[in-house]
Amino acid sequence: KLLAAGCLSAVVTGTHADTNDVENHFFMRAGHRAWQWPRLPGSFHGSGCTLASACAAELAHGASLEQALDKAQAYVYRCLQNAWQAGKGQLIPDRHG
């Protein structure tokens, strides 16, 4: 629907699905690409914001959108692997890695 409404591309993350792997999708007018990442235990806060910011940073450094998504997702996965917990809340991505 987003592409039909005029968007050139869209990213849909699979973080809320009840699956063993997280599957993220990149839809564009020229096709579709999917990435799979092993689901990490726990509940995270800020993973989507971290992904968007990392992707924007890669684009600012001259990466193509697909390259930016490759690098940003790998970065976010590392951040989530090293996440920390403040009190009893959700895990926070460690963005210092």
PDB file of C-alpha atoms in Angstrom, residues 5-80:
ATOM      1  CA  ALA A   5       0.594   5.628  -2.369  1.00  0.00           C
ATOM      2  CA  GLY A   6       3.770   7.011  -3.933  1.00  0.00           C
ATOM      3  CA  CYS A   7       6.598   5.893  -1.649  1.00  0.00           C
ATOM      4  CA  LEU A   8       9.700   4.813  -3.551  1.00  0.00           C
ATOM      5  CA  SER A   9      10.591   2.202  -0.939  1.00  0.00           C
ATOM      6  CA  ALA A  10       9.660   0.948   2.529  1.00  0.00           C
ATOM      7  CA  VAL A  11      11.308  -1.107   5.262  1.00  0.00           C
ATOM      8  CA  VAL A  12       9.173  -3.393   7.432  1.00  0.00           C
ATOM      9  CA  THR A  13      10.778  -5.074  10.424  1.00  0.00           C
ATOM     10  CA  GLY A  14       9.630  -8.387  11.835  1.00  0.00           C
ATOM     11  CA  THR A  15      10.488  -7.700  15.448  1.00  0.00           C
ATOM     12  CA  HIS A  16       6.989  -8.392  16.796  1.00  0.00           C
ATOM     13  CA  ALA A  17       6.411 -11.688  14.987  1.00  0.00           C
ATOM     14  CA  ASP A  18       6.417 -14.872  17.069  1.00  0.00           C
ATOM     15  CA  THR A  19       9.168 -16.654  15.107  1.00  0.00           C
ATOM     16  CA  ASN A  20      12.667 -18.016  15.772  1.00  0.00           C
ATOM     17  CA  ASP A  21      14.157 -15.491  13.356  1.00  0.00           C
ATOM     18  CA  VAL A  22      13.470 -11.809  12.843  1.00  0.00           C
ATOM     19  CA  GLU A  23      12.777 -11.187   9.165  1.00  0.00           C
ATOM     20  CA  ASN A  24      13.093  -7.634   7.877  1.00  0.00           C
ATOM     21  CA  HIS A  25      11.822  -6.637   4.441  1.00  0.00           C
ATOM     22  CA  PHE A  26      12.859  -3.891   2.033  1.00  0.00           C
ATOM     23  CA  PHE A  27      10.197  -3.182  -0.570  1.00  0.00           C
ATOM     24  CA  MET A  28      11.015  -1.040  -3.581  1.00  0.00           C
ATOM     25  CA  ARG A  29       9.466  -0.517  -6.971  1.00  0.00           C
ATOM     26  CA  ALA A  30      12.175  -2.685  -8.550  1.00  0.00           C
ATOM     27  CA  GLY A  31      11.563  -5.625  -6.215  1.00  0.00           C
ATOM     28  CA  HIS A  32      11.965  -6.923  -2.690  1.00  0.00           C
ATOM     29  CA  ARG A  33      14.766  -8.030  -0.414  1.00  0.00           C
ATOM     30  CA  ALA A  34      14.591  -9.800   2.939  1.00  0.00           C
ATOM     31  CA  TRP A  35      17.081 -10.309   5.756  1.00  0.00           C
ATOM     32  CA  GLN A  36      16.874 -12.887   8.549  1.00  0.00           C
ATOM     33  CA  TRP A  37      18.476 -12.523  11.968  1.00  0.00           C
ATOM     34  CA  PRO A  38      18.330 -15.032  14.841  1.00  0.00           C
ATOM     35  CA  ARG A  39      15.851 -13.732  17.406  1.00  0.00           C
ATOM     36  CA  LEU A  40      17.559 -12.632  20.603  1.00  0.00           C
ATOM     37  CA  PRO A  41      15.940 -13.261  23.991  1.00  0.00           C
ATOM     38  CA  GLY A  42      14.317 -10.358  25.788  1.00  0.00           C
ATOM     39  CA  SER A  43      12.284  -7.296  24.976  1.00  0.00           C
ATOM     40  CA  PHE A  44      14.107  -4.292  23.516  1.00  0.00           C
ATOM     41  CA  HIS A  45      13.359  -0.580  23.522  1.00  0.00           C
ATOM     42  CA  GLY A  46      14.885   1.584  20.801  1.00  0.00           C
ATOM     43  CA  SER A  47      15.812  -0.986  18.183  1.00  0.00           C
ATOM     44  CA  GLY A  48      13.759   0.688  15.443  1.00  0.00           C
ATOM     45  CA  CYS A  49      15.125   4.140  16.267  1.00  0.00           C
ATOM     46  CA  THR A  50      18.644   2.722  16.259  1.00  0.00           C
ATOM     47  CA  LEU A  51      18.038   1.109  12.856  1.00  0.00           C
ATOM     48  CA  ALA A  52      16.669   4.322  11.333  1.00  0.00           C
ATOM     49  CA  SER A  53      19.531   6.413  12.723  1.00  0.00           C
ATOM     50  CA  ALA A  54      22.207   3.948  11.621  1.00  0.00           C
ATOM     51  CA  CYS A  55      20.691   3.771   8.142  1.00  0.00           C
ATOM     52  CA  ALA A  56      20.610   7.584   7.911  1.00  0.00           C
ATOM     53  CA  ALA A  57      24.256   7.760   9.003  1.00  0.00           C
ATOM     54  CA  GLU A  58      25.286   5.275   6.309  1.00  0.00           C
ATOM     55  CA  LEU A  59      23.344   7.222   3.673  1.00  0.00           C
ATOM     56  CA  ALA A  60      25.077  10.431   4.803  1.00  0.00           C
ATOM     57  CA  HIS A  61      28.407   8.686   4.219  1.00  0.00           C
ATOM     58  CA  GLY A  62      27.450   7.879   0.622  1.00  0.00           C
ATOM     59  CA  ALA A  63      26.092   4.330   0.870  1.00  0.00           C
ATOM     60  CA  SER A  64      23.251   3.246  -1.374  1.00  0.00           C
ATOM     61  CA  LEU A  65      19.977   2.535   0.417  1.00  0.00           C
ATOM     62  CA  GLU A  66      20.499  -1.226   0.181  1.00  0.00           C
ATOM     63  CA  GLN A  67      24.112  -0.952   1.420  1.00  0.00           C
ATOM     64  CA  ALA A  68      22.955   1.300   4.252  1.00  0.00           C
ATOM     65  CA  LEU A  69      20.344  -1.274   5.288  1.00  0.00           C
ATOM     66  CA  ASP A  70      22.953  -4.063   5.220  1.00  0.00           C
ATOM     67  CA  LYS A  71      25.336  -2.143   7.473  1.00  0.00           C
ATOM     68  CA  ALA A  72      22.661  -0.662   9.729  1.00  0.00           C
ATOM     69  CA  GLN A  73      21.042  -4.027  10.450  1.00  0.00           C
ATOM     70  CA  ALA A  74      24.399  -5.623  11.285  1.00  0.00           C
ATOM     71  CA  TYR A  75      25.151  -2.693  13.615  1.00  0.00           C
ATOM     72  CA  VAL A  76      21.754  -2.953  15.343  1.00  0.00           C
ATOM     73  CA  TYR A  77      22.155  -6.694  15.818  1.00  0.00           C
ATOM     74  CA  ARG A  78      25.506  -6.108  17.565  1.00  0.00           C
ATOM     75  CA  CYS A  79      23.893  -3.387  19.703  1.00  0.00           C
ATOM     76  CA  LEU A  80      21.116  -5.780  20.731  1.00  0.00           C
TER      77      LEU A  80
END
